[in-house]
PDB file of C-alpha atoms and ligand atoms in Angstrom:
ATOM      1  CA  MET A 605      94.239  57.992  88.821  1.00  0.00           C
ATOM      2  CA  GLU A 606      95.288  57.589  92.491  1.00  0.00           C
ATOM      3  CA  ARG A 607      96.871  61.029  92.326  1.00  0.00           C
ATOM      4  CA  VAL A 608      93.724  62.554  90.845  1.00  0.00           C
ATOM      5  CA  ILE A 609      91.606  61.123  93.693  1.00  0.00           C
ATOM      6  CA  GLU A 610      94.067  62.509  96.257  1.00  0.00           C
ATOM      7  CA  VAL A 611      94.046  65.929  94.585  1.00  0.00           C
ATOM      8  CA  ILE A 612      90.257  66.134  94.290  1.00  0.00           C
ATOM      9  CA  LYS A 613      89.827  64.917  97.874  1.00  0.00           C
ATOM     10  CA  GLN A 614      91.795  67.972  99.027  1.00  0.00           C
ATOM     11  CA  ILE A 615      88.956  70.234  97.833  1.00  0.00           C
ATOM     12  CA  PRO A 616      87.158  70.981 101.139  1.00  0.00           C
ATOM     13  CA  ILE A 617      83.660  70.703  99.648  1.00  0.00           C
ATOM     14  CA  PHE A 618      84.384  67.105  98.530  1.00  0.00           C
ATOM     15  CA  GLU A 619      86.122  65.891 101.675  1.00  0.00           C
ATOM     16  CA  GLU A 620      83.145  63.919 103.012  1.00  0.00           C
ATOM     17  CA  LEU A 621      82.569  62.020  99.743  1.00  0.00           C
ATOM     18  CA  SER A 622      83.297  58.301  99.568  1.00  0.00           C
ATOM     19  CA  THR A 623      86.020  57.081  97.216  1.00  0.00           C
ATOM     20  CA  GLU A 624      83.247  55.627  95.042  1.00  0.00           C
ATOM     21  CA  SER A 625      81.471  59.002  94.690  1.00  0.00           C
ATOM     22  CA  LEU A 626      84.778  60.748  94.025  1.00  0.00           C
ATOM     23  CA  GLN A 627      85.562  58.178  91.369  1.00  0.00           C
ATOM     24  CA  LYS A 628      82.290  59.006  89.585  1.00  0.00           C
ATOM     25  CA  ILE A 629      83.175  62.708  89.523  1.00  0.00           C
ATOM     26  CA  ILE A 630      86.683  62.046  88.297  1.00  0.00           C
ATOM     27  CA  ASP A 631      85.506  59.708  85.532  1.00  0.00           C
ATOM     28  CA  THR A 632      83.600  62.528  83.870  1.00  0.00           C
ATOM     29  CA  GLY A 633      85.935  65.415  84.700  1.00  0.00           C
ATOM     30  CA  ASN A 634      89.500  66.326  83.892  1.00  0.00           C
ATOM     31  CA  ILE A 635      92.420  68.398  85.128  1.00  0.00           C
ATOM     32  CA  ILE A 636      93.647  71.179  82.821  1.00  0.00           C
ATOM     33  CA  LYS A 637      96.616  73.519  83.241  1.00  0.00           C
ATOM     34  CA  TYR A 638      96.523  77.164  82.162  1.00  0.00           C
ATOM     35  CA  LYS A 639      99.364  79.643  81.839  1.00  0.00           C
ATOM     36  CA  LYS A 640      99.309  83.111  83.419  1.00  0.00           C
ATOM     37  CA  ASP A 641      97.088  85.455  81.305  1.00  0.00           C
ATOM     38  CA  ASP A 642      95.351  82.565  79.490  1.00  0.00           C
ATOM     39  CA  ILE A 643      91.653  83.224  78.901  1.00  0.00           C
ATOM     40  CA  ILE A 644      89.696  80.401  80.521  1.00  0.00           C
ATOM     41  CA  LEU A 645      86.133  81.560  79.876  1.00  0.00           C
ATOM     42  CA  ILE A 646      84.751  84.261  77.601  1.00  0.00           C
ATOM     43  CA  GLU A 647      81.738  86.383  78.561  1.00  0.00           C
ATOM     44  CA  ASN A 648      78.604  85.463  76.561  1.00  0.00           C
ATOM     45  CA  ASP A 649      79.923  82.068  75.434  1.00  0.00           C
ATOM     46  CA  GLU A 650      77.716  79.040  76.032  1.00  0.00           C
ATOM     47  CA  GLY A 651      78.707  77.228  79.215  1.00  0.00           C
ATOM     48  CA  SER A 652      78.383  73.594  80.151  1.00  0.00           C
ATOM     49  CA  SER A 653      81.117  73.068  82.730  1.00  0.00           C
ATOM     50  CA  LEU A 654      82.150  74.163  86.159  1.00  0.00           C
ATOM     51  CA  PHE A 655      85.748  74.738  87.251  1.00  0.00           C
ATOM     52  CA  TRP A 656      87.463  74.085  90.563  1.00  0.00           C
ATOM     53  CA  ILE A 657      90.764  75.848  91.220  1.00  0.00           C
ATOM     54  CA  LEU A 658      93.406  73.379  92.388  1.00  0.00           C
ATOM     55  CA  GLN A 659      96.274  75.840  92.059  1.00  0.00           C
ATOM     56  CA  GLY A 660      96.744  79.515  91.143  1.00  0.00           C
ATOM     57  CA  ARG A 661      94.472  82.560  91.021  1.00  0.00           C
ATOM     58  CA  VAL A 662      91.972  83.720  88.401  1.00  0.00           C
ATOM     59  CA  LYS A 663      90.286  87.061  87.866  1.00  0.00           C
ATOM     60  CA  ILE A 664      86.611  87.423  86.968  1.00  0.00           C
ATOM     61  CA  VAL A 665      86.339  90.299  84.491  1.00  0.00           C
ATOM     62  CA  ARG A 666      83.852  92.224  82.388  1.00  0.00           C
ATOM     63  CA  MET A 667      84.683  94.732  79.693  1.00  0.00           C
ATOM     64  CA  SER A 668      83.140  98.191  79.770  1.00  0.00           C
ATOM     65  CA  GLU A 669      81.761  99.760  76.563  1.00  0.00           C
ATOM     66  CA  ASP A 670      85.058 101.576  75.957  1.00  0.00           C
ATOM     67  CA  GLY A 671      87.117  98.395  76.354  1.00  0.00           C
ATOM     68  CA  LYS A 672      88.217  98.939  79.949  1.00  0.00           C
ATOM     69  CA  GLU A 673      88.597  95.849  82.116  1.00  0.00           C
ATOM     70  CA  VAL A 674      86.527  95.773  85.299  1.00  0.00           C
ATOM     71  CA  ILE A 675      87.596  93.097  87.788  1.00  0.00           C
ATOM     72  CA  LEU A 676      84.583  91.729  89.662  1.00  0.00           C
ATOM     73  CA  ASN A 677      86.540  89.367  91.865  1.00  0.00           C
ATOM     74  CA  VAL A 678      89.701  87.322  92.281  1.00  0.00           C
ATOM     75  CA  LEU A 679      89.333  83.624  93.102  1.00  0.00           C
ATOM     76  CA  SER A 680      92.013  81.207  94.253  1.00  0.00           C
ATOM     77  CA  GLU A 681      92.683  77.645  95.414  1.00  0.00           C
ATOM     78  CA  ASP A 682      89.553  75.661  96.427  1.00  0.00           C
ATOM     79  CA  ASP A 683      87.213  78.243  94.876  1.00  0.00           C
ATOM     80  CA  PHE A 684      84.938  77.291  91.988  1.00  0.00           C
ATOM     81  CA  PHE A 685      83.532  79.276  89.047  1.00  0.00           C
ATOM     82  CA  GLY A 686      81.327  78.702  86.010  1.00  0.00           C
ATOM     83  CA  GLU A 687      78.388  77.577  88.171  1.00  0.00           C
ATOM     84  CA  MET A 688      76.084  80.371  86.984  1.00  0.00           C
ATOM     85  CA  SER A 689      75.682  79.161  83.384  1.00  0.00           C
ATOM     86  CA  VAL A 690      75.620  75.575  84.556  1.00  0.00           C
ATOM     87  CA  LEU A 691      72.735  76.316  86.915  1.00  0.00           C
ATOM     88  CA  ASP A 692      70.642  78.842  84.979  1.00  0.00           C
ATOM     89  CA  GLY A 693      71.430  77.791  81.393  1.00  0.00           C
ATOM     90  CA  TYR A 694      72.294  81.330  80.231  1.00  0.00           C
ATOM     91  CA  THR A 695      75.623  82.300  78.651  1.00  0.00           C
ATOM     92  CA  ARG A 696      78.757  83.069  80.712  1.00  0.00           C
ATOM     93  CA  SER A 697      78.164  86.165  82.837  1.00  0.00           C
ATOM     94  CA  ALA A 698      81.828  87.223  82.785  1.00  0.00           C
ATOM     95  CA  SER A 699      85.219  86.273  81.382  1.00  0.00           C
ATOM     96  CA  VAL A 700      87.738  84.429  83.523  1.00  0.00           C
ATOM     97  CA  ILE A 701      91.502  84.931  83.085  1.00  0.00           C
ATOM     98  CA  ALA A 702      94.405  83.115  84.795  1.00  0.00           C
ATOM     99  CA  MET A 703      96.488  85.448  87.002  1.00  0.00           C
ATOM    100  CA  ASP A 704      99.109  82.729  87.647  1.00  0.00           C
ATOM    101  CA  ASN A 705     100.022  79.444  86.022  1.00  0.00           C
ATOM    102  CA  SER A 706      96.989  77.520  87.235  1.00  0.00           C
ATOM    103  CA  GLU A 707      95.607  74.021  87.518  1.00  0.00           C
ATOM    104  CA  LEU A 708      91.846  73.509  87.311  1.00  0.00           C
ATOM    105  CA  PHE A 709      89.527  70.562  87.683  1.00  0.00           C
ATOM    106  CA  ILE A 710      86.640  70.697  85.224  1.00  0.00           C
ATOM    107  CA  ILE A 711      83.288  69.046  85.882  1.00  0.00           C
ATOM    108  CA  ARG A 712      80.570  68.616  83.277  1.00  0.00           C
ATOM    109  CA  ARG A 713      77.135  70.102  83.899  1.00  0.00           C
ATOM    110  CA  ASN A 714      75.289  66.758  84.314  1.00  0.00           C
ATOM    111  CA  THR A 715      77.829  65.403  86.791  1.00  0.00           C
ATOM    112  CA  PHE A 716      77.565  68.578  88.854  1.00  0.00           C
ATOM    113  CA  LEU A 717      73.745  68.591  88.883  1.00  0.00           C
ATOM    114  CA  LYS A 718      73.700  64.916  89.884  1.00  0.00           C
ATOM    115  CA  LEU A 719      76.207  65.642  92.642  1.00  0.00           C
ATOM    116  CA  LEU A 720      73.948  68.392  94.002  1.00  0.00           C
ATOM    117  CA  SER A 721      70.840  66.203  93.950  1.00  0.00           C
ATOM    118  CA  GLU A 722      72.593  63.271  95.654  1.00  0.00           C
ATOM    119  CA  HIS A 723      74.536  65.265  98.274  1.00  0.00           C
ATOM    120  CA  PRO A 724      72.488  67.978 100.034  1.00  0.00           C
ATOM    121  CA  ASP A 725      75.487  68.850 102.247  1.00  0.00           C
ATOM    122  CA  ILE A 726      77.462  69.832  99.131  1.00  0.00           C
ATOM    123  CA  THR A 727      74.488  71.830  97.829  1.00  0.00           C
ATOM    124  CA  ILE A 728      74.351  73.761 101.114  1.00  0.00           C
ATOM    125  CA  LYS A 729      78.087  74.509 100.977  1.00  0.00           C
ATOM    126  CA  ILE A 730      77.724  75.792  97.401  1.00  0.00           C
ATOM    127  CA  ILE A 731      74.801  78.045  98.421  1.00  0.00           C
ATOM    128  CA  GLN A 732      76.847  79.330 101.388  1.00  0.00           C
ATOM    129  CA  THR A 733      79.700  80.260  99.035  1.00  0.00           C
ATOM    130  CA  LEU A 734      77.299  82.027  96.656  1.00  0.00           C
ATOM    131  CA  SER A 735      75.747  83.927  99.585  1.00  0.00           C
ATOM    132  CA  LYS A 736      79.232  85.034 100.636  1.00  0.00           C
ATOM    133  CA  ARG A 737      79.926  86.269  97.087  1.00  0.00           C
ATOM    134  CA  LEU A 738      76.661  88.220  97.079  1.00  0.00           C
ATOM    135  CA  ARG A 739      77.618  89.883 100.385  1.00  0.00           C
ATOM    136  CA  ARG A 740      80.988  90.864  98.880  1.00  0.00           C
ATOM    137  CA  ALA A 741      79.268  92.189  95.749  1.00  0.00           C
ATOM    138  CA  ASN A 742      76.849  94.256  97.902  1.00  0.00           C
ATOM    139  CA  LEU A 743      79.782  95.698  99.793  1.00  0.00           C
ATOM    140  CA  LYS A 744      81.352  96.760  96.500  1.00  0.00           C
ATOM    141  CA  ILE A 745      78.129  98.170  95.031  1.00  0.00           C
ATOM    142  CA  LYS A 746      77.793 100.428  98.066  1.00  0.00           C
ATOM    143  CA  ALA A 747      81.407 101.627  97.885  1.00  0.00           C
ATOM    144  CA  LEU A 748      81.228 102.178  94.108  1.00  0.00           C
ATOM    145  CA  SER A 749      77.943 104.051  94.210  1.00  0.00           C
ATOM    146  CA  ILE A 750      78.322 106.289  97.235  1.00  0.00           C
ATOM    147  CA  GLY A 751      81.943 106.022  98.327  1.00  0.00           C
ATOM    148  CA  ASN A 752      84.890 108.366  97.882  1.00  0.00           C
ATOM    149  CA  SER A 753      88.254 107.029  96.616  1.00  0.00           C
ATOM    150  CA  GLU A 754      89.327 105.938 100.083  1.00  0.00           C
ATOM    151  CA  GLN A 755      86.108 103.964 100.603  1.00  0.00           C
ATOM    152  CA  LYS A 756      86.420 102.315  97.181  1.00  0.00           C
ATOM    153  CA  VAL A 757      89.999 101.186  97.810  1.00  0.00           C
ATOM    154  CA  GLY A 758      89.156 100.320 101.443  1.00  0.00           C
ATOM    155  CA  ALA A 759      86.288  98.077 100.279  1.00  0.00           C
ATOM    156  CA  VAL A 760      88.622  96.138  97.950  1.00  0.00           C
ATOM    157  CA  LEU A 761      91.252  95.702 100.683  1.00  0.00           C
ATOM    158  CA  LEU A 762      88.505  94.581 103.070  1.00  0.00           C
ATOM    159  CA  GLN A 763      87.364  91.991 100.532  1.00  0.00           C
ATOM    160  CA  PHE A 764      90.907  90.562 100.274  1.00  0.00           C
ATOM    161  CA  ALA A 765      91.255  90.570 104.063  1.00  0.00           C
ATOM    162  CA  LEU A 766      87.970  88.679 104.509  1.00  0.00           C
ATOM    163  CA  ASP A 767      88.706  86.172 101.732  1.00  0.00           C
ATOM    164  CA  TYR A 768      92.430  85.559 102.107  1.00  0.00           C
ATOM    165  CA  GLY A 769      93.608  87.342 105.273  1.00  0.00           C
ATOM    166  CA  LYS A 770      95.493  85.665 108.120  1.00  0.00           C
ATOM    167  CA  TYR A 771      94.401  86.907 111.529  1.00  0.00           C
ATOM    168  CA  PHE A 772      96.844  87.715 114.331  1.00  0.00           C
ATOM    169  CA  GLY A 773      94.628  89.186 117.046  1.00  0.00           C
ATOM    170  CA  ASP A 774      93.237  92.376 115.545  1.00  0.00           C
ATOM    171  CA  THR A 775      95.902  92.516 112.824  1.00  0.00           C
ATOM    172  CA  VAL A 776      95.177  90.933 109.441  1.00  0.00           C
ATOM    173  CA  GLU A 777      97.915  90.087 106.943  1.00  0.00           C
ATOM    174  CA  ILE A 778      97.162  89.755 103.235  1.00  0.00           C
ATOM    175  CA  ARG A 779      99.676  88.007 101.004  1.00  0.00           C
ATOM    176  CA  ASN A 780      99.531  87.843  97.202  1.00  0.00           C
ATOM    177  CA  LEU A 781      97.734  91.179  96.973  1.00  0.00           C
ATOM    178  CA  PRO A 782      97.286  91.969  93.257  1.00  0.00           C
ATOM    179  CA  ILE A 783      99.282  94.852  91.772  1.00  0.00           C
ATOM    180  CA  GLN A 784      97.838  98.377  92.160  1.00  0.00           C
ATOM    181  CA  GLN A 785      96.655  98.424  88.535  1.00  0.00           C
ATOM    182  CA  GLU A 786      94.461  95.394  89.267  1.00  0.00           C
ATOM    183  CA  ILE A 787      93.214  96.842  92.572  1.00  0.00           C
ATOM    184  CA  ALA A 788      92.222  99.941  90.580  1.00  0.00           C
ATOM    185  CA  LYS A 789      90.231  97.777  88.148  1.00  0.00           C
ATOM    186  CA  MET A 790      88.404  96.273  91.117  1.00  0.00           C
ATOM    187  CA  ALA A 791      87.785  99.613  92.838  1.00  0.00           C
ATOM    188  CA  GLY A 792      86.616 101.467  89.724  1.00  0.00           C
ATOM    189  CA  THR A 793      89.385 104.038  90.013  1.00  0.00           C
ATOM    190  CA  SER A 794      92.873 104.737  88.626  1.00  0.00           C
ATOM    191  CA  ARG A 795      96.212 103.204  89.615  1.00  0.00           C
ATOM    192  CA  GLU A 796      97.411 106.651  90.717  1.00  0.00           C
ATOM    193  CA  THR A 797      94.429 106.984  93.073  1.00  0.00           C
ATOM    194  CA  VAL A 798      95.069 103.528  94.571  1.00  0.00           C
ATOM    195  CA  SER A 799      98.703 104.481  95.137  1.00  0.00           C
ATOM    196  CA  ARG A 800      97.748 107.807  96.760  1.00  0.00           C
ATOM    197  CA  VAL A 801      95.055 106.249  98.995  1.00  0.00           C
ATOM    198  CA  MET A 802      97.249 103.344 100.143  1.00  0.00           C
ATOM    199  CA  SER A 803     100.129 105.634 100.952  1.00  0.00           C
ATOM    200  CA  SER A 804      97.809 107.952 102.897  1.00  0.00           C
ATOM    201  CA  MET A 805      96.413 104.939 104.821  1.00  0.00           C
ATOM    202  CA  GLN A 806      99.989 103.911 105.609  1.00  0.00           C
ATOM    203  CA  LYS A 807     100.858 107.403 106.891  1.00  0.00           C
ATOM    204  CA  LYS A 808      97.762 107.373 109.128  1.00  0.00           C
ATOM    205  CA  GLY A 809      98.801 103.989 110.575  1.00  0.00           C
ATOM    206  CA  ILE A 810      95.763 102.199 109.133  1.00  0.00           C
ATOM    207  CA  ILE A 811      97.770  99.767 106.987  1.00  0.00           C
ATOM    208  CA  GLU A 812     101.355  98.791 106.237  1.00  0.00           C
ATOM    209  CA  TYR A 813     102.202  97.434 102.794  1.00  0.00           C
ATOM    210  CA  ASP A 814     105.061  96.415 100.582  1.00  0.00           C
ATOM    211  CA  ASN A 815     104.484  95.096  97.029  1.00  0.00           C
ATOM    212  CA  ASP A 816     102.053  92.179  97.296  1.00  0.00           C
ATOM    213  CA  PHE A 817     101.955  92.171 101.105  1.00  0.00           C
ATOM    214  CA  ALA A 818      99.612  94.311 103.208  1.00  0.00           C
ATOM    215  CA  LYS A 819      98.827  94.403 106.900  1.00  0.00           C
ATOM    216  CA  ILE A 820      95.677  95.966 108.370  1.00  0.00           C
ATOM    217  CA  LEU A 821      96.569  97.147 111.847  1.00  0.00           C
ATOM    218  CA  ASN A 822      93.185  97.531 113.544  1.00  0.00           C
ATOM    219  CA  PHE A 823      90.884  95.222 111.641  1.00  0.00           C
ATOM    220  CA  GLN A 824      87.681  95.814 113.631  1.00  0.00           C
ATOM    221  CA  ARG A 825      87.947  99.556 113.038  1.00  0.00           C
ATOM    222  CA  PHE A 826      88.876  99.000 109.352  1.00  0.00           C
ATOM    223  CA  ARG A 827      85.902  96.698 108.833  1.00  0.00           C
ATOM    224  CA  THR A 828      83.485  99.175 110.375  1.00  0.00           C
ATOM    225  CA  ALA A 829      84.894 101.999 108.265  1.00  0.00           C
ATOM    226  CA  TYR A 830      84.778 100.261 104.873  1.00  0.00           C
ATOM    227  CA  LYS A 831      81.963  97.703 105.044  1.00  0.00           C
TER     228      LYS A 831
HETATM  229  P1  LIG B   9      79.409  81.794  84.669  1.00  0.00           P
HETATM  230  O1  LIG B   9      78.487  82.906  84.413  1.00  0.00           O
HETATM  231  O2  LIG B   9      79.030  80.449  84.219  1.00  0.00           O
HETATM  232  O3  LIG B   9      80.858  82.169  84.053  1.00  0.00           O
HETATM  233  C1  LIG B   9      81.579  83.252  84.630  1.00  0.00           C
HETATM  234  C2  LIG B   9      81.735  82.964  86.106  1.00  0.00           C
HETATM  235  O4  LIG B   9      82.347  83.997  86.877  1.00  0.00           O
HETATM  236  C3  LIG B   9      80.357  82.828  86.785  1.00  0.00           C
HETATM  237  O5  LIG B   9      79.700  81.704  86.263  1.00  0.00           O
HETATM  238  C4  LIG B   9      80.753  82.807  88.228  1.00  0.00           C
HETATM  239  O6  LIG B   9      81.269  81.546  88.582  1.00  0.00           O
HETATM  240  C5  LIG B   9      81.909  83.815  88.213  1.00  0.00           C
HETATM  241  N1  LIG B   9      81.452  85.130  88.709  1.00  0.00           N
HETATM  242  C6  LIG B   9      80.655  86.025  88.087  1.00  0.00           C
HETATM  243  N2  LIG B   9      80.476  87.117  88.869  1.00  0.00           N
HETATM  244  C7  LIG B   9      81.177  86.900  90.007  1.00  0.00           C
HETATM  245  C8  LIG B   9      81.415  87.651  91.196  1.00  0.00           C
HETATM  246  N3  LIG B   9      80.889  88.873  91.384  1.00  0.00           N
HETATM  247  N4  LIG B   9      82.193  87.089  92.164  1.00  0.00           N
HETATM  248  C9  LIG B   9      82.738  85.871  91.976  1.00  0.00           C
HETATM  249  N5  LIG B   9      82.570  85.123  90.872  1.00  0.00           N
HETATM  250  C10 LIG B   9      81.795  85.619  89.905  1.00  0.00           C
END
């Protein structure tokens, strides 16, 4: 149990909680491990729990009518998901699939709602995260509806830079970039198009990349171009 408290305390949103409050959360939650490609949640299922990512990455996906996977987002360590059904009582809005071997902490609906009512600071942090996700979604809607291929791929790279990038002056490095097939599923385009656009960006000196590593060379300009 000591280990569980230590692990849960590492989640930034919980860092201010007393050991007693943490203990209450832990008593009603549990840690579960998933293997890469395991399905964690299925769209339209009933939902009564919320998940915190302790380790690994997950993708949030919806299936199109013709069975194509559309990736809405990729979440990683310290992110949470499953809050939508928990808060509004409707079924799961998307499926969630493990991209790596992952470890998740699962909290039951009632524990989460009680936590929100007793700790306004946590409620505010949750709302801030949801606002950030809405901004990202707006960015993508714009690129998908009016953008060309370069803008679509640029918007996805910008999202990764903002969420996971490490800043070195005006250069931003992104590690663990998903494979081009997955970027394509996020950008609403094909893998071939992602490959062509990224290689053209590299030739123009906008980015450098190699497998799952990418570097944006002039981030302010990149952000203005693809936001
Ligand atoms: P819920 O609807 O309960 O189950 C699926 C979860 O995926 C959802 O809660 C959110 O936590 C998450 N989710 C859905 N859409 C997005 C999105 N655009 N960005 C990030 N997470 C999302």
